[in-house]
Short mmCIF file of C-alpha atoms and ligand atoms in Angstrom, two decimals:
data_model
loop_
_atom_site.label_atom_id
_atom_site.label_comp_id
_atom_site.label_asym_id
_atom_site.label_seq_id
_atom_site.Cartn_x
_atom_site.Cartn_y
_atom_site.Cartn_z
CA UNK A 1 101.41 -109.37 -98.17
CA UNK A 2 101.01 -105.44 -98.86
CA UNK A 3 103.50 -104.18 -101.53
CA UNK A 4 105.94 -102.80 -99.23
CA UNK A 5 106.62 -105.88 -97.56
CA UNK A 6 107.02 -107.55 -100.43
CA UNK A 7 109.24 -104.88 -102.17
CA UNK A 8 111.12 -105.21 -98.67
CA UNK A 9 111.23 -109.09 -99.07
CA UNK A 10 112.20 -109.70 -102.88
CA UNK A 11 113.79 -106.27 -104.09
CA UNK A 12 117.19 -107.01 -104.39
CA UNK A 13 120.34 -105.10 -106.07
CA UNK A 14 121.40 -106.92 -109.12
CA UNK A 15 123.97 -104.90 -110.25
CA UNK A 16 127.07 -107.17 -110.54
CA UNK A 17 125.46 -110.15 -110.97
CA UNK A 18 126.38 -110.76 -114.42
CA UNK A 19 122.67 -109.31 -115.18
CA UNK A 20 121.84 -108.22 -119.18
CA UNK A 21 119.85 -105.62 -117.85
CA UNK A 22 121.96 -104.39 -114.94
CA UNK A 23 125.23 -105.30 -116.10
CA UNK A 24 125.21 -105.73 -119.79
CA UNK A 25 123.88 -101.98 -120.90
CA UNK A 26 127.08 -100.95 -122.45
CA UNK A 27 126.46 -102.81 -125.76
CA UNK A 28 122.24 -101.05 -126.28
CA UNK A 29 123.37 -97.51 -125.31
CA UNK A 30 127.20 -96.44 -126.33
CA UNK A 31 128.98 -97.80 -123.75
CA UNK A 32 127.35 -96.72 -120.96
CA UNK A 33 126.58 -99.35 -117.93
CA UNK A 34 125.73 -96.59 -115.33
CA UNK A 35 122.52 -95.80 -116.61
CA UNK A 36 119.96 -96.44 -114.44
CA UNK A 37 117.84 -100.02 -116.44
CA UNK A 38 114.59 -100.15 -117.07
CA UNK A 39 114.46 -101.58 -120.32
CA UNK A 40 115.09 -105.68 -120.53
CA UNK A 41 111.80 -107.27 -119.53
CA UNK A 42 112.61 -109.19 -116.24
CA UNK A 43 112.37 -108.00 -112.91
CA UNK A 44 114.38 -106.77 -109.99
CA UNK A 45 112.75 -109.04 -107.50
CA UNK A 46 113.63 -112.74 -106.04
CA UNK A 47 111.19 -115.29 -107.76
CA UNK A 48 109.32 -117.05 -105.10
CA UNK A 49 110.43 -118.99 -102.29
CA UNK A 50 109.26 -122.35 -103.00
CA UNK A 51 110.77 -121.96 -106.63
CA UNK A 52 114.49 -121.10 -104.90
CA UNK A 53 113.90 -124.14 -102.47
CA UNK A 54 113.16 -126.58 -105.75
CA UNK A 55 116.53 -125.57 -107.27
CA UNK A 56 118.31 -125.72 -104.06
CA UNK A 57 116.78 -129.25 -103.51
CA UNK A 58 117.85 -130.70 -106.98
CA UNK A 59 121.38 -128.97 -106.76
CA UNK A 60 121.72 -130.68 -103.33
CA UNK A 61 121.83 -133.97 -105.63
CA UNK A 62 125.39 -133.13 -106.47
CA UNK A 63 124.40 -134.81 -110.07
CA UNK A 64 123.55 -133.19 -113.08
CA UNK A 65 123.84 -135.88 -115.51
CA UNK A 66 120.95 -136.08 -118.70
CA UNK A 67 117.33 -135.88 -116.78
CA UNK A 68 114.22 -136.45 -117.76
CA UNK A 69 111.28 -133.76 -117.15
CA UNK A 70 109.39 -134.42 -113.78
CA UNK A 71 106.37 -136.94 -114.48
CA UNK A 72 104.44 -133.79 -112.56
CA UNK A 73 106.03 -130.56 -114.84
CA UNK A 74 103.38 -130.55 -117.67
CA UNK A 75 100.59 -131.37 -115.29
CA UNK A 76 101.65 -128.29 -113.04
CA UNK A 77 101.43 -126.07 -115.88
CA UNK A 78 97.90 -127.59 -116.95
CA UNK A 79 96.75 -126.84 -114.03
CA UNK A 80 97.80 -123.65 -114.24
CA UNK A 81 96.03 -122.80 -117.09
CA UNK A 82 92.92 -124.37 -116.34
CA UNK A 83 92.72 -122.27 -113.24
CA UNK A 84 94.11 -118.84 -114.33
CA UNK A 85 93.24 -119.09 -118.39
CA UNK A 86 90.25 -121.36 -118.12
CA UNK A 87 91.63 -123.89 -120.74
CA UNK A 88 91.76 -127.35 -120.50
CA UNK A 89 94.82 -128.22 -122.33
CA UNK A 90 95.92 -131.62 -123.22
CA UNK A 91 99.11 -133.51 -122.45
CA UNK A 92 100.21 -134.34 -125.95
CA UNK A 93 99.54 -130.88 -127.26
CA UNK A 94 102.92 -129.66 -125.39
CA UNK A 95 106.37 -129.72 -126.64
CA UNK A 96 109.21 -127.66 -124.89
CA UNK A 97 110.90 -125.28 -125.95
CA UNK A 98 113.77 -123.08 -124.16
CA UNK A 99 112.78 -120.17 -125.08
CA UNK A 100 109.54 -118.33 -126.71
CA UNK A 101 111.54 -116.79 -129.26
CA UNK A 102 113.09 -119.89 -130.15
CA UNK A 103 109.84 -121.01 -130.46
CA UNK A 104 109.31 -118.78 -132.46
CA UNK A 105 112.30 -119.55 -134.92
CA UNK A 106 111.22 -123.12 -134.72
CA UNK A 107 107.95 -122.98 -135.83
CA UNK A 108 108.53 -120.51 -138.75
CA UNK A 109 111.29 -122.76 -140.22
CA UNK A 110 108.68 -125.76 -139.65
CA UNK A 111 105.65 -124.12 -141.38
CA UNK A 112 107.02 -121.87 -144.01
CA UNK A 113 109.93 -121.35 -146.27
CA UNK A 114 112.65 -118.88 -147.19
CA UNK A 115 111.23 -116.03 -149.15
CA UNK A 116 107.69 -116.98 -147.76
CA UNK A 117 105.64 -113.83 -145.68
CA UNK A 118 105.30 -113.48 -142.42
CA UNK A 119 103.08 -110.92 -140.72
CA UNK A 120 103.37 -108.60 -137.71
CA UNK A 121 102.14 -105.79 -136.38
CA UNK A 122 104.32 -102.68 -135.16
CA UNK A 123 105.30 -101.51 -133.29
CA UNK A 124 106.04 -105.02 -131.49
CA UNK A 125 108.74 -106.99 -129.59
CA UNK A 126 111.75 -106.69 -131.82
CA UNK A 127 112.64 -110.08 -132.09
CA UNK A 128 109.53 -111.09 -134.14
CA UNK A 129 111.05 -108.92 -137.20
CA UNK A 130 114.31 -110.49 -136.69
CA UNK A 131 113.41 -113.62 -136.65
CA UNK A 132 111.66 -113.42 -139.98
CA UNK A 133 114.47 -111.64 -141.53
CA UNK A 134 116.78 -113.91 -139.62
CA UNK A 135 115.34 -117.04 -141.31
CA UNK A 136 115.08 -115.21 -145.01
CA UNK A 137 111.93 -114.79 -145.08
CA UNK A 138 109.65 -111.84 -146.02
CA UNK A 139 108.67 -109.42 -143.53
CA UNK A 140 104.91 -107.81 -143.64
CA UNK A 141 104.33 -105.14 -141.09
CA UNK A 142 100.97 -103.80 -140.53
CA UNK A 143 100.63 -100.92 -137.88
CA UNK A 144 98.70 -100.85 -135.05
CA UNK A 145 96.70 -97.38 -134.66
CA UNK A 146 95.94 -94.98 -131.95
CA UNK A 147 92.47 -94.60 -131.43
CA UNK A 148 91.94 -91.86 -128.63
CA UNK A 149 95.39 -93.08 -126.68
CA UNK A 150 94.53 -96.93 -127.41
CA UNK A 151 96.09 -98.92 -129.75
CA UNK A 152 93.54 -100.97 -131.68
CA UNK A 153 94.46 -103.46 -134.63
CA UNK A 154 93.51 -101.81 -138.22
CA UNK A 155 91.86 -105.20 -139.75
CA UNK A 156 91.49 -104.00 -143.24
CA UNK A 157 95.35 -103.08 -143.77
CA UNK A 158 96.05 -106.72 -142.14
CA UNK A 159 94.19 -108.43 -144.94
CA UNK A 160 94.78 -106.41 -147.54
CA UNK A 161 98.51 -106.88 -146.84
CA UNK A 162 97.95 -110.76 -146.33
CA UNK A 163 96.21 -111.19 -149.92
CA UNK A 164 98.90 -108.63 -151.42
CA UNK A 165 101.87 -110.75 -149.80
CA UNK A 166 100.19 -114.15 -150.14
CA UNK A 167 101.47 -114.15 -145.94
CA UNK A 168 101.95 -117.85 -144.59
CA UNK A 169 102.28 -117.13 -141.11
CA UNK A 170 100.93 -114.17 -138.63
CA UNK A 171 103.03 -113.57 -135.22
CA UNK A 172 100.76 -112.33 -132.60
CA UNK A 173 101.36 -110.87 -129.37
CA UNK A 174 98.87 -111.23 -126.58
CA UNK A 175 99.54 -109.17 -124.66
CA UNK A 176 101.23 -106.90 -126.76
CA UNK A 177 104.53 -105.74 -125.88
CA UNK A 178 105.35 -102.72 -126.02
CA UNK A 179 101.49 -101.26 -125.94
CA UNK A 180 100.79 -103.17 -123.28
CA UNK A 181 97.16 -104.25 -125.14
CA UNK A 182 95.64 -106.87 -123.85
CA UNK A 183 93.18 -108.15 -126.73
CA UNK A 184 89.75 -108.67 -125.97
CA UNK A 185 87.84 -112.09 -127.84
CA UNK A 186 86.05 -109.78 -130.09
CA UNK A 187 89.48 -108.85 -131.43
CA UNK A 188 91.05 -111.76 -131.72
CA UNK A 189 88.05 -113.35 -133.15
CA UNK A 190 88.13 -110.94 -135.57
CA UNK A 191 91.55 -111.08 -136.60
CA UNK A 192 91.71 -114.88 -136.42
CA UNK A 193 88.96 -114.77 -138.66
CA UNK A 194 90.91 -113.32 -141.13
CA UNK A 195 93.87 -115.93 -141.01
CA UNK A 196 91.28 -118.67 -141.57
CA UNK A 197 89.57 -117.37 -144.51
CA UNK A 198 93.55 -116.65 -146.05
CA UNK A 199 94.77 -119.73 -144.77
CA UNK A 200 97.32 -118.14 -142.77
CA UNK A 201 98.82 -119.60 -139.11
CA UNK A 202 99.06 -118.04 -136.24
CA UNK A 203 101.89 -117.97 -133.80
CA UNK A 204 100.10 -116.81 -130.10
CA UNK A 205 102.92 -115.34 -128.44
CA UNK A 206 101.51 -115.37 -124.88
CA UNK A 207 104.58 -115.02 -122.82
CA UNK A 208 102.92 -111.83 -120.71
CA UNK A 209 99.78 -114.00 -119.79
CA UNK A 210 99.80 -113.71 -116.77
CA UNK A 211 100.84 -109.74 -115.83
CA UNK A 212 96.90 -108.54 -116.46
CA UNK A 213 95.59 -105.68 -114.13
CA UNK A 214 92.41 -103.86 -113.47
CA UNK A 215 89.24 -105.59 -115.51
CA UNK A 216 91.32 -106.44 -117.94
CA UNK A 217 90.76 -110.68 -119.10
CA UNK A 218 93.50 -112.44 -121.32
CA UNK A 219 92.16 -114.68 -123.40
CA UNK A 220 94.53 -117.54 -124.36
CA UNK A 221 93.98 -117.77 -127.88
CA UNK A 222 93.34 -121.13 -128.27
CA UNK A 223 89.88 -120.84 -126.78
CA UNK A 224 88.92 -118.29 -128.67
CA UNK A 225 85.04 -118.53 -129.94
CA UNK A 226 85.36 -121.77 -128.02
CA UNK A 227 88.29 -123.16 -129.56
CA UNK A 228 86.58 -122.49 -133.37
CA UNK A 229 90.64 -121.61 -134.00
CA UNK A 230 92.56 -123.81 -132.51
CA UNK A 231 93.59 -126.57 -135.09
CA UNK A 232 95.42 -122.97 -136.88
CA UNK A 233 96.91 -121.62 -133.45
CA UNK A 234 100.64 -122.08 -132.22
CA UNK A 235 101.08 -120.81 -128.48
CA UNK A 236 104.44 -120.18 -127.10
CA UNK A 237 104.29 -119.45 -123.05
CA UNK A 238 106.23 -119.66 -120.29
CA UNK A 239 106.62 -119.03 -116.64
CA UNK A 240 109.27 -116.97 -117.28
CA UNK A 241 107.66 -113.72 -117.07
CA UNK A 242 105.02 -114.80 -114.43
CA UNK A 243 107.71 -115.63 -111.91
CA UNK A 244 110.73 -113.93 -113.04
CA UNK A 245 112.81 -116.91 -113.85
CA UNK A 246 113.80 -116.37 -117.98
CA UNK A 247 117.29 -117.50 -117.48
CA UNK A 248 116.25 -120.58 -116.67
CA UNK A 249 115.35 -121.37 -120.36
CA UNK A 250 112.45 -122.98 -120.31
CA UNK A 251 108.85 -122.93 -122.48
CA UNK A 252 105.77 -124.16 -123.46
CA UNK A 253 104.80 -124.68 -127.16
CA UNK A 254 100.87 -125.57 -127.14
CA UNK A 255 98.91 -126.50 -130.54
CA UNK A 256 95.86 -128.76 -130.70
CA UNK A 257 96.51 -129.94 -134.24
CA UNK A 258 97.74 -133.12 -134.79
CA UNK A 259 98.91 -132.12 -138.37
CA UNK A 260 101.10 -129.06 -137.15
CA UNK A 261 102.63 -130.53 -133.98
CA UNK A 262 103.68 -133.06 -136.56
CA UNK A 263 105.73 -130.35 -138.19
CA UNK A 264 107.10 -129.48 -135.44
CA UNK A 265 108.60 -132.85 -133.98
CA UNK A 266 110.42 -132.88 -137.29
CA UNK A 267 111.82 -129.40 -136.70
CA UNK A 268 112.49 -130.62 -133.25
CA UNK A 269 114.12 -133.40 -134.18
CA UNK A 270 116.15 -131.08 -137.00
CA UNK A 271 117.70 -128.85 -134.43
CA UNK A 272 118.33 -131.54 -131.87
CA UNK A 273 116.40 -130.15 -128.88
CA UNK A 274 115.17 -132.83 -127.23
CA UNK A 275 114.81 -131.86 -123.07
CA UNK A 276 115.09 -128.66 -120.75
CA UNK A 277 117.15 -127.19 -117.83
CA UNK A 278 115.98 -129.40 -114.99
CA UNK A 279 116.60 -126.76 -112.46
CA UNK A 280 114.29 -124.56 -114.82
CA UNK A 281 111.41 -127.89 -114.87
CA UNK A 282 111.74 -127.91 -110.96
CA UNK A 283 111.71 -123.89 -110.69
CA UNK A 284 108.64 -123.48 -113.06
CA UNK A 285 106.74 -126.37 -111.47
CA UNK A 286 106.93 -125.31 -107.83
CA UNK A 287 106.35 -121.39 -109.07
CA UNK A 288 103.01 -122.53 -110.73
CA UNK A 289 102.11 -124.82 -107.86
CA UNK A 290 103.11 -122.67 -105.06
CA UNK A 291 103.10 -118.97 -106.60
CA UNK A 292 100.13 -117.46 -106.94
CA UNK A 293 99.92 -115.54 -104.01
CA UNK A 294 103.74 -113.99 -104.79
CA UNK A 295 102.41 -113.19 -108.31
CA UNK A 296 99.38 -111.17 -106.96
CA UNK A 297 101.44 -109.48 -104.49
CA UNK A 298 104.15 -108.58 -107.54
CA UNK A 299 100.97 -107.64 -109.83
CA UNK A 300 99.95 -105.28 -107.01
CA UNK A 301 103.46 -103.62 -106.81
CA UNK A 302 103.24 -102.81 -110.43
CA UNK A 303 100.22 -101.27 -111.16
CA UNK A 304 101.63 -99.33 -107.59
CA UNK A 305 104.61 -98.03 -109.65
CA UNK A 306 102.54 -97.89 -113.06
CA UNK A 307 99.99 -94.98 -111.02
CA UNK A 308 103.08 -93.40 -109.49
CA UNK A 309 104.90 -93.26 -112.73
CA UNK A 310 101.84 -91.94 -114.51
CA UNK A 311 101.53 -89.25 -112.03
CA UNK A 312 104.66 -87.79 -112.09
CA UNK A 313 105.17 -88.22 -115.84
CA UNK A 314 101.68 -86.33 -116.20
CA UNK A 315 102.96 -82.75 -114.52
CA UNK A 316 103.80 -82.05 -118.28
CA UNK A 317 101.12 -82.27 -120.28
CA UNK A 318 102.40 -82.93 -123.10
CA UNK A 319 103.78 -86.42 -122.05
CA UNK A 320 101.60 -89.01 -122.71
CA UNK A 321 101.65 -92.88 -120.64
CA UNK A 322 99.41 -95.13 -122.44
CA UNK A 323 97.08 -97.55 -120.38
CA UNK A 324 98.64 -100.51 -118.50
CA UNK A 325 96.28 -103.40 -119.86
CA UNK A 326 98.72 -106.19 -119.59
CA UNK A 327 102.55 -106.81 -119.11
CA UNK A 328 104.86 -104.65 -117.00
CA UNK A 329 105.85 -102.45 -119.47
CA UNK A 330 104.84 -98.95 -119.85
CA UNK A 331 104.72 -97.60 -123.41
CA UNK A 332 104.85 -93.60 -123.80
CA UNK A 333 104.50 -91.26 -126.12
CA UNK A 334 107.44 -88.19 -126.20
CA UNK A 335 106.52 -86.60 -129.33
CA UNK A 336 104.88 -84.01 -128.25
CA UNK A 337 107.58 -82.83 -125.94
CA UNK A 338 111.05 -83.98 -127.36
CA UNK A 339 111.51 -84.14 -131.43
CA UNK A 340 111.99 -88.17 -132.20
CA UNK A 341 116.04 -87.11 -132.95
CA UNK A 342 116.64 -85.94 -129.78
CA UNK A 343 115.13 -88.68 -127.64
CA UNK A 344 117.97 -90.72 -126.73
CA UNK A 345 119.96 -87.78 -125.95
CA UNK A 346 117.15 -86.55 -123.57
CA UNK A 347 116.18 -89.85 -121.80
CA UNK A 348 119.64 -91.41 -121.90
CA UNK A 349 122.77 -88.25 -121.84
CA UNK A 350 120.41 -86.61 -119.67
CA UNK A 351 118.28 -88.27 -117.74
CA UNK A 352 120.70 -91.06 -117.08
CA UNK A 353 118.29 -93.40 -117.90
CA UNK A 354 118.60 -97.00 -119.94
CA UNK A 355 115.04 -97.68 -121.86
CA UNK A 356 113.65 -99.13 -124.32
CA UNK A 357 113.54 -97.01 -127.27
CA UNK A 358 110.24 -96.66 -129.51
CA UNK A 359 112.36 -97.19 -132.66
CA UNK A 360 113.64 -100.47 -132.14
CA UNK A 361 109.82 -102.08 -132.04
CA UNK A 362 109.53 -100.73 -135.53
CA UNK A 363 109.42 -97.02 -137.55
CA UNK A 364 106.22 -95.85 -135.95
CA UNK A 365 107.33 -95.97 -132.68
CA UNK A 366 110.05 -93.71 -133.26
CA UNK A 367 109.38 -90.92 -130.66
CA UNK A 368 108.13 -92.90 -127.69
CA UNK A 369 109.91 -95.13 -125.17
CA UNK A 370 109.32 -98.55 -123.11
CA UNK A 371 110.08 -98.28 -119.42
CA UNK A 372 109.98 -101.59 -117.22
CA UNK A 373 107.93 -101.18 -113.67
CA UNK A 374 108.95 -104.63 -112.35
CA UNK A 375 111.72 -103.11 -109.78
CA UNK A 376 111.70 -100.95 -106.59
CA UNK A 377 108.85 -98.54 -106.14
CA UNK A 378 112.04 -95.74 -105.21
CA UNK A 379 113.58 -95.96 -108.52
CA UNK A 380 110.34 -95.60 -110.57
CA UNK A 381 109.63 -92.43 -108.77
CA UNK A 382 113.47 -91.56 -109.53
CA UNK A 383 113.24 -92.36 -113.24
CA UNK A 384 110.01 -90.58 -113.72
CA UNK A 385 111.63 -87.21 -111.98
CA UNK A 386 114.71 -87.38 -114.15
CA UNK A 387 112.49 -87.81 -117.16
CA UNK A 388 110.70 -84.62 -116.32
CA UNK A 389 113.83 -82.55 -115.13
CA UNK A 390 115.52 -83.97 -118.57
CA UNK A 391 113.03 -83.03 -120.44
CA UNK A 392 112.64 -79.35 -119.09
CA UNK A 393 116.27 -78.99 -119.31
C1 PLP B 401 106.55 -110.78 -126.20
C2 PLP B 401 107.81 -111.48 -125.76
N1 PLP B 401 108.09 -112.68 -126.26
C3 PLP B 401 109.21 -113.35 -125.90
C4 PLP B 401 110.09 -112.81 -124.99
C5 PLP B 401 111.34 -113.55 -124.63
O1 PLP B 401 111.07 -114.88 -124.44
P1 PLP B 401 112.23 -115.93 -124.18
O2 PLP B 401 113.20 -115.32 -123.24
O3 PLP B 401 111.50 -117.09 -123.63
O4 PLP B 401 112.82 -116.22 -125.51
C6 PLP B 401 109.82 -111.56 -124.44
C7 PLP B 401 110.76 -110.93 -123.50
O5 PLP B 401 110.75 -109.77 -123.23
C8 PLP B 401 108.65 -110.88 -124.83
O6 PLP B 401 108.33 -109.67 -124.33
#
């Protein structure tokens, strides 16, 4: 399908549908709910058909009593990743989870304890620091660096902070939100290499997996250097992203090692989650079965609005859109053009516009802002004029 009939077919309105992003602004950005919202990461387009059909079947049942996970729900998602990731993983090395960031909760409180450091690298998707903080332990934040408008990982501040902090635990995310990196193998052999000879675990936040454009390969981190890692590696996924269906609450928590999917049954069992959504098993199974072609079709709408946005943005020089490696979420750098203070009044009082802002991945990324492309070519173009015209004014 070419990207206008598919904008034609899934673009829908979503204000007043009890939406966070459409209709839940007012709390992120003083009050305001008629801003126009491109910041929470989902997208304004119907998830695909055979996913709505799946839910409409099991709600047909007219019972929603206790249900088991379809025999066929892991071995969808296996499949998946065999054909788009190129990993063969195993049965028993899946627990669920409802959500990737209580995933992440989960496995910190199984692994590590209060006061115990955790490591991440800024600026990053705000939860991760919250979630350390959240469950008293000790935050370590290492800063990614801009190497000639890239963001690259600086290695030798990462270990020198792990050895100085005695870090237990090391959150990554691949792709990275909000730089929209997506690390090669060299780089994550490099800094996996690192939590091995420190004894340090790593939490793979892969949740963007599948939102990869141009030559650009994810590499799920379990096969790294052919799996040399994988007995240390944690990886949180989810169809969630992929097909746009987060509300449904449901995840995939992947380790190989016997020893620390032991850990996590016990944390598991500790905060009583025990089975999923079973509209979200059905949705996510028949999405991964049936919707590959929708998710090339939404891929090719975004790197669409991710050129368009680029080349409006780009009339002033001074504004700079970093490269869209992975994810659908365009990270750029004001600096040059609006001091870091006045940013929200710019992009927000004037501009009328609801973003992410830089600050809130961390300190260093005061000064830029995160705009979501997953929604309507029209209002991409829109945004990126009011940007310009806001930022003239
Ligand atoms: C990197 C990353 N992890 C996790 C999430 C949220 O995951 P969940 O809704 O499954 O908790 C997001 C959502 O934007 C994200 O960008």
């Amino acid at each position: 399908m070419n990207t206008h009939d598919f904008v034609q077919k899934y673009g829908i309105n979503r204000k007043d549908t009890d939406s966070v992003k459409w209709d839940g602004m007012a709390k992120s950005f003083d009050g305001r709910n008629d801003l126009v919202p491109m910041w929470v990461a989902d997208a304004d387009f119907k998830c695909p058909d055979e996913a709505v059909q799946a839910i409409e079947n099991f709600a047909s049942l007219g019972v929603y009593g206790y249900t088991l996970a379809p025999q066929t729900y892991k071995q969808a998602f296996i499949e998946w990743e065999r054909k788009r990731h190129h990993y063969e993983c195993r049965e028993e090395w899946i627990r669920f989870v409802p959500g990737v960031v209580s995933g992440i909760y989960i496995i910190i409180k199984a692994l590590t304890n209060p006061g115990d450091a955790v490591i991440i690298q800024t600026p990053v998707y705000y939860p991760f620091s919250d979630a350390v903080k959240n469950t008293r332990r000790k935050l370590i934040t290492n800063e990614l660096v801009d190497n000639n408008g890239r963001y690259e990982m600086n290695l030798d501040d990462f270990e020198q902070k792990i050895i100085e902090n005695d870090v237990k635990l090391y959150i990554l995310c691949s792709p990275h939100n909000p730089v929209a990196r997506v690390w090669s193998e060299q780089e994550l052999d490099r800094v996996f290499d690192i939590c091995i000879k420190h004894n340090v675990t790593i939490i793979a936040d892969e949740i963007h997996q599948d939102l990869i454009f141009g030559d650009h390969k994810h590499i799920t981190s379990p096969i790294v250097s052919q799996g040399k890692y994988s007995d240390s590696i944690i990886m949180l996924t989810s169809a969630s992203k992929t097909f746009n269906i987060a509300g449904l609450q449901n995840s995939f928590l992947v380790t190989a090692s016997i020893e620390l999917g032991e850990k996590i049954d016990e944390e598991l069992k500790y905060d009583a989650i025990h089975t999923g959504n079973p509209f979200g098993y059905r949705a996510a199974e028949a999405a991964y079965r049936y919707g590959e072609s929708w998710l090339e079709d939404f891929l090719k709408v975004i790197e669409e609005n991710y050129q368009s946005l680029k080349m409006i943005l780009s009339q002033d020089g001074r504004i700079h859109v970093y490269p869209l490696e992975g994810t659908y979420l365009c990270w750029v750098d004001l600096r040059e053009c609006v001091f870091p203070d006045d940013v929200h009044r710019v992009v927000q009082d004037i501009a009328g516009v609801a973003v992410d802002f830089g600050e809130w991945f961390g300190d260093c990324g005061k000064g830029f802002i995160r705009i979501n492309l997953a929604t309507i070519p029209e209002r991409v173009q829109d945004v990126g004029k009011r940007l310009l015209n806001a930022i003239d004014a």
